[in-house]
Amino acid sequence: MQRISLLGATGSVGRSTLEVIALNPERYQVYALTGHSRMDQLALLCSQFHPQKVVVADGQQREYLRQCGAVDAATQILVGREGLIEVAVDPCVDTVMAAIVGAAGLEPTLAAVCAGKRVLLANKEALVMSGDLFMQSVRQSAARLLPVDSEHSAIFQCLAQPGRSLHEQGVEKLVLTGSGGPFRTLSKAALAQVTPAMAVRHPRWSMGPKISVDSATLMNKGLELIEACWLFDAAPEAIEIWIHPQSIVHSLVRYQDGSTLAQLGYPDMRTPIAVALAWPERIVAGVAPLDLLTTGTLEFEAPDRERFPCLDLARQAMAAGGSAPTLLNAANEVAVQAFLQNETPFSAIPAIIAATLDRLPVSATATLEQVIEADRQARQVAGRLIHQHRAGI
Ligand code: NDP
Ligand code: MG
């Protein structure tokens, strides 16, 4: 029986994880659930899964959960950053699902790694912003890190010995696929007019608002490129990106002997979540088996780097090293938030990220404090740029 802390239980990945757990009750027990704003949702999950610990953002939410009657009297309700870290390192827990969105997930995810947990990583921003420190912590603690992002799960499944170096395994290239997002075919002029409602309506995947916007700008593929470099110890040049609108082939590994292996399935996060939960075994995930006879044509094309400049920005940040990916990630989070709140146009997102990277020097990110400081500086600069833009300065 694996006991699980689920960070970000109220989100899209969080709820899919609970669906897979519910199908496999003899293997998994929910030990802790965390939520941040959707308290009705969290209360519902508590009444269904009876966790021993719950984490909320503040005392008012704790009061609400206590009053609503959905939480068992014996359940401990913890608050804030300390609460998140406590359930991430709890000695009763074997597995931590890191499914908080954005930089907010860094500290608890890293704490789970340092505590040597089995860490299922959906929260790619945590790895992007602290890559070297994160992977060093994995090695030092002997934590087991398992990718949840569908592309990285696909690559993981196509490697015969995921723990060994790509070179030793005869791997020549990793190919990350992406649907191209909802605006794949729009002109540059049309891209300037898109609204948040259009951006969060993804053609293939059902996801939270932030990653949906990232998919629309292709920054999601940029973040995934950086994520893949760290997870598989790959050079950025060894990673290609292919647009594949049907989202059936979730990524590929090309070997030096001429073989290319791919993992296929319907676009449903319950599959990579089940892979990470059960690895090296397999469990049911509630996902229909793939029927290639009815999927129609599978198409692949190179991404348009001019219309979607976020891809090159991410490649450049990874090549620059140090704090550059931290700055990129923070500026992106601020710009996406501003776009979602109708404070800045869609086409300003890459411009804000590029200008933030231009204004800040690349520094070392060997410690958590340095990572947090680089993140803070980039948020400040990106916030100022958005403010100036709005004020017409
Ligand atoms: P959602 O927005 O649906 O969910 C985010 C979760 O994080 C919610 O539980 C939310 O709580 C919680 N949260 C938000 N802000 C904070 C905070 N400041 N402190 C603590 N908790 C917080 O996102 P997704 O599930 O779509 O994505 C989660 C992560 O997984 C992201 O990093 C994303 O890139 C990655 N991912 C997602 C995929 C998908 O298909 N959705 C695919 C691959 C990766 P609440 O809702 O209560 O406010
Ligand atoms: Mg992905």
Coordinates of C-alpha atoms and ligand atoms in Angstrom, one line a residue:
M1 CA 0.0 0.0 0.0
Q2 CA 1.5 3.3 -1.1
R3 CA 0.6 6.3 1.1
I4 CA 0.3 9.5 -1.0
S5 CA 0.4 13.2 -0.4
L6 CA -1.3 14.9 -3.3
L7 CA -0.1 18.5 -3.6
G8 CA -2.6 20.5 -5.8
A9 CA -5.4 18.0 -5.3
T10 CA -8.1 20.5 -6.5
G11 CA -6.4 21.0 -9.9
S12 CA -6.7 19.2 -13.2
V13 CA -3.8 16.8 -12.6
G14 CA -4.8 16.4 -8.9
R15 CA -8.4 15.3 -9.8
S16 CA -7.1 12.9 -12.6
T17 CA -4.7 11.4 -10.0
L18 CA -7.6 10.8 -7.6
E19 CA -9.6 9.1 -10.4
V20 CA -6.7 6.7 -11.0
I21 CA -6.3 6.1 -7.2
A22 CA -10.1 5.4 -6.9
L23 CA -9.7 2.7 -9.5
N24 CA -6.9 1.0 -7.6
P25 CA -7.9 1.2 -3.9
E26 CA -6.0 -1.9 -2.9
R27 CA -2.7 -0.2 -3.9
Y28 CA -3.0 3.5 -2.9
Q29 CA -4.1 5.4 0.2
V30 CA -4.6 9.1 0.1
Y31 CA -2.7 10.5 3.2
A32 CA -2.8 14.2 2.5
L33 CA -4.7 16.6 0.1
T34 CA -3.8 20.2 -0.6
G35 CA -5.9 23.0 -2.1
H36 CA -5.4 26.8 -2.5
S37 CA -8.7 28.5 -3.5
R38 CA -11.3 25.9 -4.5
M39 CA -12.5 25.0 -1.0
D40 CA -15.8 23.5 -2.1
Q41 CA -13.9 21.2 -4.4
L42 CA -11.4 20.3 -1.6
A43 CA -14.3 19.6 0.8
L44 CA -15.8 17.2 -1.7
L45 CA -12.5 15.4 -2.1
C46 CA -12.1 15.1 1.7
S47 CA -15.6 13.5 2.0
Q48 CA -14.6 11.0 -0.7
F49 CA -11.0 10.1 0.3
H50 CA -10.8 10.8 4.0
P51 CA -7.2 12.1 4.2
Q52 CA -5.4 12.2 7.5
K53 CA -4.1 15.7 6.7
V54 CA -5.3 18.6 4.6
V55 CA -3.5 21.8 3.7
V56 CA -5.2 25.1 2.9
A57 CA -3.9 28.6 2.3
D58 CA -5.1 30.4 5.5
G59 CA -6.9 30.2 8.8
Q60 CA -10.2 31.3 7.3
Q61 CA -10.2 28.4 4.9
R62 CA -9.4 26.1 7.7
E63 CA -12.4 27.4 9.6
Y64 CA -14.6 26.9 6.5
L65 CA -13.5 23.3 6.1
R66 CA -14.1 22.6 9.8
Q67 CA -17.6 24.1 9.7
C68 CA -18.7 22.5 6.4
G69 CA -18.9 19.0 7.9
A70 CA -17.1 17.3 5.0
V71 CA -13.8 16.7 6.9
D72 CA -13.5 13.9 9.4
A73 CA -13.0 15.2 13.0
A74 CA -9.6 13.3 13.2
T75 CA -8.3 15.0 10.1
Q76 CA -5.6 17.6 10.8
I77 CA -5.9 20.8 8.8
L78 CA -2.6 22.6 8.2
V79 CA -2.0 26.0 6.7
G80 CA 0.3 27.6 4.1
R81 CA 3.8 27.0 3.1
E82 CA 4.7 25.1 6.3
G83 CA 1.7 22.8 5.9
L84 CA 2.7 22.0 2.4
I85 CA 6.3 21.2 3.4
E86 CA 5.0 19.1 6.4
V87 CA 2.9 16.8 4.2
A88 CA 5.7 16.6 1.6
V89 CA 8.2 15.2 4.1
D90 CA 5.8 13.3 6.4
P91 CA 7.5 10.0 7.5
C92 CA 4.1 8.2 7.0
V93 CA 4.2 9.1 3.2
D94 CA 5.9 7.1 0.5
T95 CA 4.8 9.0 -2.6
V96 CA 4.3 12.7 -3.3
M97 CA 2.4 13.9 -6.3
A98 CA 3.7 17.4 -7.2
A99 CA 0.7 18.9 -9.0
I100 CA 0.7 22.5 -7.7
V101 CA 1.0 24.9 -10.6
G102 CA 4.0 27.3 -11.0
A103 CA 6.7 28.4 -8.7
A104 CA 4.5 28.0 -5.6
G105 CA 5.2 24.2 -5.9
L106 CA 9.0 24.5 -5.7
E107 CA 9.6 24.4 -2.0
P108 CA 7.3 21.5 -1.1
T109 CA 8.4 19.5 -4.2
L110 CA 12.1 20.1 -3.4
A111 CA 11.4 19.2 0.3
A112 CA 9.9 15.8 -0.9
V113 CA 12.9 15.2 -3.0
C114 CA 15.3 15.9 -0.1
A115 CA 13.3 13.6 2.1
G116 CA 13.9 10.8 -0.4
K117 CA 10.3 10.3 -1.4
R118 CA 9.0 8.8 -4.6
V119 CA 8.2 12.1 -6.3
L120 CA 5.7 12.1 -9.2
L121 CA 6.5 15.4 -11.0
A122 CA 3.8 17.2 -12.8
N123 CA 4.9 20.7 -11.6
K124 CA 7.5 21.2 -14.3
E125 CA 8.1 24.9 -13.3
A126 CA 9.7 23.6 -10.1
L127 CA 12.3 21.7 -12.1
V128 CA 12.8 24.4 -14.7
M129 CA 13.5 27.1 -12.1
S130 CA 15.9 25.1 -10.0
G131 CA 17.2 22.4 -12.4
D132 CA 20.8 21.8 -11.2
L133 CA 19.9 22.1 -7.5
F134 CA 16.8 19.9 -8.0
M135 CA 18.7 17.1 -9.8
Q136 CA 21.6 17.2 -7.3
S137 CA 19.1 16.9 -4.5
V138 CA 17.6 13.8 -6.3
R139 CA 21.0 12.2 -6.5
Q140 CA 21.9 13.0 -2.9
S141 CA 18.7 11.8 -1.3
A142 CA 18.2 8.8 -3.6
A143 CA 14.6 10.0 -4.2
R144 CA 12.8 8.3 -7.0
L145 CA 11.8 11.0 -9.5
L146 CA 9.1 9.9 -12.0
P147 CA 7.8 12.2 -14.8
V148 CA 4.1 12.9 -15.1
D149 CA 4.2 15.3 -18.0
S150 CA 2.9 13.2 -20.9
E151 CA 5.9 13.8 -23.2
H152 CA 8.5 12.9 -20.5
S153 CA 6.5 9.9 -19.5
A154 CA 6.5 8.8 -23.1
I155 CA 10.3 9.2 -23.3
F156 CA 10.7 7.5 -20.0
Q157 CA 8.7 4.5 -21.3
C158 CA 10.7 4.4 -24.5
L159 CA 14.1 4.1 -22.6
A160 CA 15.1 0.5 -21.8
Q161 CA 17.1 1.7 -18.7
P162 CA 15.8 5.1 -17.7
G163 CA 18.5 5.4 -15.0
R164 CA 21.5 5.2 -17.4
S165 CA 22.9 8.0 -19.5
L166 CA 21.4 8.5 -23.0
H167 CA 24.8 8.0 -24.5
E168 CA 25.2 4.6 -22.9
Q169 CA 21.8 3.6 -24.1
G170 CA 22.7 4.5 -27.7
V171 CA 20.2 7.4 -27.9
E172 CA 20.8 10.0 -30.6
K173 CA 17.8 12.3 -30.2
L174 CA 14.7 12.9 -28.1
V175 CA 11.7 14.2 -29.9
L176 CA 9.1 16.1 -27.9
T177 CA 5.7 16.3 -29.6
G178 CA 3.1 19.0 -29.0
S179 CA -0.3 19.6 -30.4
G180 CA 0.6 23.2 -31.4
G181 CA -2.2 24.6 -29.2
P182 CA -5.4 26.3 -30.2
F183 CA -3.7 29.0 -32.4
R184 CA -1.4 26.7 -34.5
T185 CA -2.7 28.0 -37.8
L186 CA -3.4 31.7 -36.8
S187 CA -1.4 34.5 -38.5
K188 CA 0.8 36.8 -36.5
A189 CA -1.9 39.6 -36.9
A190 CA -4.6 37.3 -35.7
L191 CA -2.5 36.2 -32.7
A192 CA -2.5 39.7 -31.4
Q193 CA -6.3 39.6 -31.1
V194 CA -6.9 36.4 -29.2
T195 CA -8.6 36.5 -25.8
P196 CA -8.0 34.5 -22.6
A197 CA -11.3 32.5 -23.2
M198 CA -9.9 31.4 -26.6
A199 CA -6.5 30.5 -25.2
V200 CA -7.8 28.3 -22.4
R201 CA -10.0 26.2 -24.8
H202 CA -7.4 23.7 -25.8
P203 CA -8.3 21.5 -28.8
R204 CA -6.9 18.2 -27.3
W205 CA -6.2 18.3 -23.6
S206 CA -8.3 19.5 -20.7
M207 CA -5.9 21.4 -18.3
G208 CA -5.6 24.3 -15.9
P209 CA -5.6 27.9 -17.2
K210 CA -1.9 28.6 -16.8
I211 CA -0.6 25.5 -18.8
S212 CA -3.4 26.1 -21.4
V213 CA -2.0 29.5 -22.1
D214 CA 1.5 28.0 -22.1
S215 CA 0.3 25.6 -24.7
A216 CA -1.1 28.4 -26.8
T217 CA 2.2 30.4 -26.8
L218 CA 4.3 27.1 -27.1
M219 CA 6.1 28.1 -23.9
N220 CA 4.8 24.8 -22.6
K221 CA 7.0 23.1 -25.1
G222 CA 9.9 25.4 -24.2
L223 CA 9.5 24.6 -20.5
E224 CA 9.3 20.9 -21.5
L225 CA 12.5 21.2 -23.4
I226 CA 14.3 22.4 -20.3
E227 CA 12.5 19.8 -18.2
A228 CA 13.7 17.0 -20.5
C229 CA 17.3 18.4 -20.4
W230 CA 17.3 17.9 -16.6
L231 CA 15.3 14.7 -16.4
F232 CA 17.3 12.8 -19.0
D233 CA 20.6 14.7 -18.7
A234 CA 20.3 15.7 -22.4
A235 CA 21.9 18.6 -24.2
P236 CA 19.3 21.1 -25.7
E237 CA 20.7 20.3 -29.2
A238 CA 19.8 16.6 -28.7
I239 CA 16.1 17.5 -28.4
E240 CA 13.8 18.2 -31.3
I241 CA 10.3 19.5 -31.2
W242 CA 7.6 18.3 -33.6
I243 CA 4.1 19.6 -33.8
H244 CA 1.6 16.8 -33.9
P245 CA -2.0 18.1 -33.9
Q246 CA -3.7 14.8 -33.1
S247 CA -1.8 14.3 -29.8
I248 CA -1.7 10.6 -30.2
V249 CA 2.1 10.1 -30.3
H250 CA 3.3 11.6 -27.0
S251 CA 7.0 11.7 -27.8
L252 CA 9.8 9.6 -29.4
V253 CA 13.3 8.4 -28.8
R254 CA 15.6 7.9 -31.7
Y255 CA 18.4 5.4 -31.3
Q256 CA 21.8 5.3 -33.2
D257 CA 20.9 2.0 -34.8
G258 CA 18.0 3.5 -36.9
S259 CA 15.2 2.5 -34.5
T260 CA 12.7 5.1 -33.3
L261 CA 10.5 4.2 -30.4
A262 CA 7.3 6.1 -29.6
Q263 CA 4.6 5.9 -26.9
L264 CA 1.0 6.3 -28.2
G265 CA -2.3 6.7 -26.5
Y266 CA -5.3 9.0 -26.3
P267 CA -4.6 12.4 -24.9
D268 CA -5.6 11.7 -21.3
M269 CA -3.4 12.6 -18.3
R270 CA -4.6 9.5 -16.4
T271 CA -2.3 7.4 -18.5
P272 CA 1.0 9.1 -17.5
I273 CA -0.2 9.5 -14.0
A274 CA -0.9 5.7 -13.8
V275 CA 2.6 5.0 -15.2
A276 CA 4.2 7.1 -12.6
L277 CA 2.1 5.8 -9.7
A278 CA 2.7 2.1 -10.5
W279 CA 6.1 2.0 -12.3
P280 CA 7.7 -0.5 -13.0
E281 CA 4.3 -2.2 -12.9
R282 CA 1.1 -1.3 -14.8
I283 CA -2.4 -0.5 -13.4
V284 CA -5.7 0.4 -14.9
A285 CA -6.3 4.1 -15.5
G286 CA -9.8 4.2 -16.9
V287 CA -8.5 5.2 -20.3
A288 CA -9.8 3.5 -23.5
P289 CA -7.3 1.5 -25.4
L290 CA -6.0 3.2 -28.5
D291 CA -7.7 2.2 -31.8
L292 CA -5.5 3.4 -34.6
L293 CA -8.0 2.1 -37.1
T294 CA -10.3 5.0 -36.2
T295 CA -7.9 7.8 -35.3
G296 CA -7.4 8.9 -38.9
T297 CA -4.2 10.4 -40.3
L298 CA -1.4 11.3 -37.9
E299 CA 0.4 14.5 -39.0
F300 CA 3.8 16.0 -37.9
E301 CA 5.3 19.3 -38.8
A302 CA 8.2 21.6 -37.6
P303 CA 7.1 24.4 -35.3
D304 CA 6.9 27.9 -36.6
R305 CA 9.6 29.6 -34.5
E306 CA 8.8 33.1 -35.8
R307 CA 5.1 33.1 -34.8
F308 CA 5.9 31.3 -31.6
P309 CA 9.1 32.9 -30.3
C310 CA 8.7 31.4 -26.8
L311 CA 10.4 28.2 -28.1
D312 CA 13.6 30.0 -28.9
L313 CA 13.5 32.0 -25.7
A314 CA 13.4 28.8 -23.7
R315 CA 16.3 27.2 -25.8
Q316 CA 18.4 30.3 -25.3
A317 CA 17.7 30.4 -21.5
M318 CA 18.7 26.7 -21.2
A319 CA 21.9 27.4 -23.2
A320 CA 22.7 30.5 -21.0
G321 CA 22.4 28.3 -17.9
G322 CA 22.5 29.6 -14.3
S323 CA 19.5 31.7 -13.4
A324 CA 18.3 32.2 -17.0
P325 CA 15.6 29.4 -16.9
T326 CA 14.5 30.8 -13.5
L327 CA 14.1 34.3 -14.9
L328 CA 12.3 32.9 -18.0
N329 CA 9.8 30.9 -15.9
A330 CA 9.1 33.8 -13.5
A331 CA 8.6 36.3 -16.3
N332 CA 6.3 33.8 -18.1
E333 CA 4.2 33.3 -15.0
V334 CA 3.7 37.0 -14.5
A335 CA 2.9 37.6 -18.2
V336 CA 0.5 34.7 -18.4
Q337 CA -1.3 35.9 -15.3
A338 CA -1.5 39.4 -16.7
F339 CA -2.9 38.0 -20.0
L340 CA -5.5 35.9 -18.1
Q341 CA -6.6 39.1 -16.3
N342 CA -7.0 41.0 -19.5
E343 CA -4.1 43.3 -18.5
T344 CA -1.8 42.6 -21.5
P345 CA -2.3 41.2 -25.0
F346 CA -1.4 37.6 -25.9
S347 CA 1.4 38.8 -28.3
A348 CA 3.0 40.7 -25.4
I349 CA 3.8 37.5 -23.5
P350 CA 7.1 36.6 -25.4
A351 CA 8.0 40.3 -25.5
I352 CA 7.8 40.6 -21.7
I353 CA 9.8 37.5 -21.2
A354 CA 12.5 38.6 -23.6
A355 CA 12.7 42.1 -22.1
T356 CA 13.0 40.6 -18.6
L357 CA 15.8 38.3 -19.6
D358 CA 17.6 41.3 -21.3
R359 CA 17.3 43.5 -18.2
L360 CA 18.7 41.0 -15.7
P361 CA 22.1 39.4 -15.5
V362 CA 22.4 35.6 -15.3
S363 CA 23.5 34.6 -11.8
A364 CA 24.2 31.4 -9.9
T365 CA 21.3 29.3 -8.6
A366 CA 23.2 26.8 -6.5
T367 CA 21.0 27.3 -3.4
L368 CA 17.3 27.6 -2.9
E369 CA 17.8 31.2 -1.6
Q370 CA 19.5 32.1 -4.9
V371 CA 16.7 30.5 -6.9
I372 CA 14.0 32.4 -4.9
E373 CA 15.9 35.7 -5.3
A374 CA 16.2 35.3 -9.1
D375 CA 12.5 34.4 -9.2
R376 CA 11.7 37.5 -7.2
Q377 CA 13.8 39.9 -9.3
A378 CA 12.2 38.6 -12.6
R379 CA 8.7 39.0 -11.2
Q380 CA 9.5 42.6 -10.2
V381 CA 10.9 43.5 -13.6
A382 CA 8.2 41.7 -15.6
G383 CA 5.5 43.4 -13.4
R384 CA 7.1 46.8 -14.0
L385 CA 7.2 46.2 -17.8
I386 CA 3.5 45.3 -17.8
H387 CA 2.7 48.4 -15.7
Q388 CA 4.7 50.6 -18.1
H389 CA 3.0 49.1 -21.1
R390 CA -0.5 49.7 -19.6
A391 CA 0.4 53.2 -18.7
G392 CA 1.7 53.8 -22.2
I393 CA 5.2 54.6 -21.0
Ligands
NDP1 P1 -4.6 23.7 -12.1 O1 -4.6 25.1 -12.2 O2 -5.7 22.9 -12.6 O3 -4.3 23.2 -10.6 C1 -3.3 23.8 -9.9 C2 -3.3 23.3 -8.4 O4 -2.4 24.1 -7.7 C3 -4.6 23.5 -7.7 O5 -4.8 22.5 -6.8 C4 -4.4 24.8 -7.0 O6 -5.3 25.0 -5.9 C5 -3.0 24.7 -6.6 N1 -2.4 26.0 -6.4 C6 -2.4 27.1 -7.2 N2 -1.7 28.1 -6.6 C7 -1.2 27.6 -5.5 C8 -0.4 28.2 -4.4 N3 0.1 29.5 -4.5 N4 -0.1 27.5 -3.4 C9 -0.5 26.2 -3.3 N5 -1.3 25.6 -4.2 C10 -1.6 26.3 -5.3 O7 -3.2 23.2 -12.9 P2 -2.9 21.8 -13.6 O8 -3.5 20.7 -12.8 O9 -3.3 21.9 -15.0 O10 -1.3 21.8 -13.6 C11 -0.6 21.5 -12.4 C12 0.9 21.3 -12.8 O11 1.0 20.2 -13.7 C13 1.4 22.5 -13.6 O12 2.8 22.7 -13.2 C14 1.3 22.0 -15.0 O13 2.3 22.6 -15.9 C15 1.6 20.5 -14.9 N6 1.0 19.7 -16.0 C16 -0.4 19.7 -16.2 C17 -0.9 19.0 -17.2 C18 -2.4 18.9 -17.4 O14 -2.9 18.2 -18.2 N7 -3.2 19.7 -16.6 C19 -0.1 18.2 -18.1 C20 1.3 18.2 -17.8 C21 1.8 19.0 -16.7 P3 -6.8 25.7 -6.1 O15 -7.3 25.1 -7.4 O16 -7.6 25.2 -4.9 O17 -6.6 27.1 -6.1
MG2 MG 3.2 18.0 -21.5

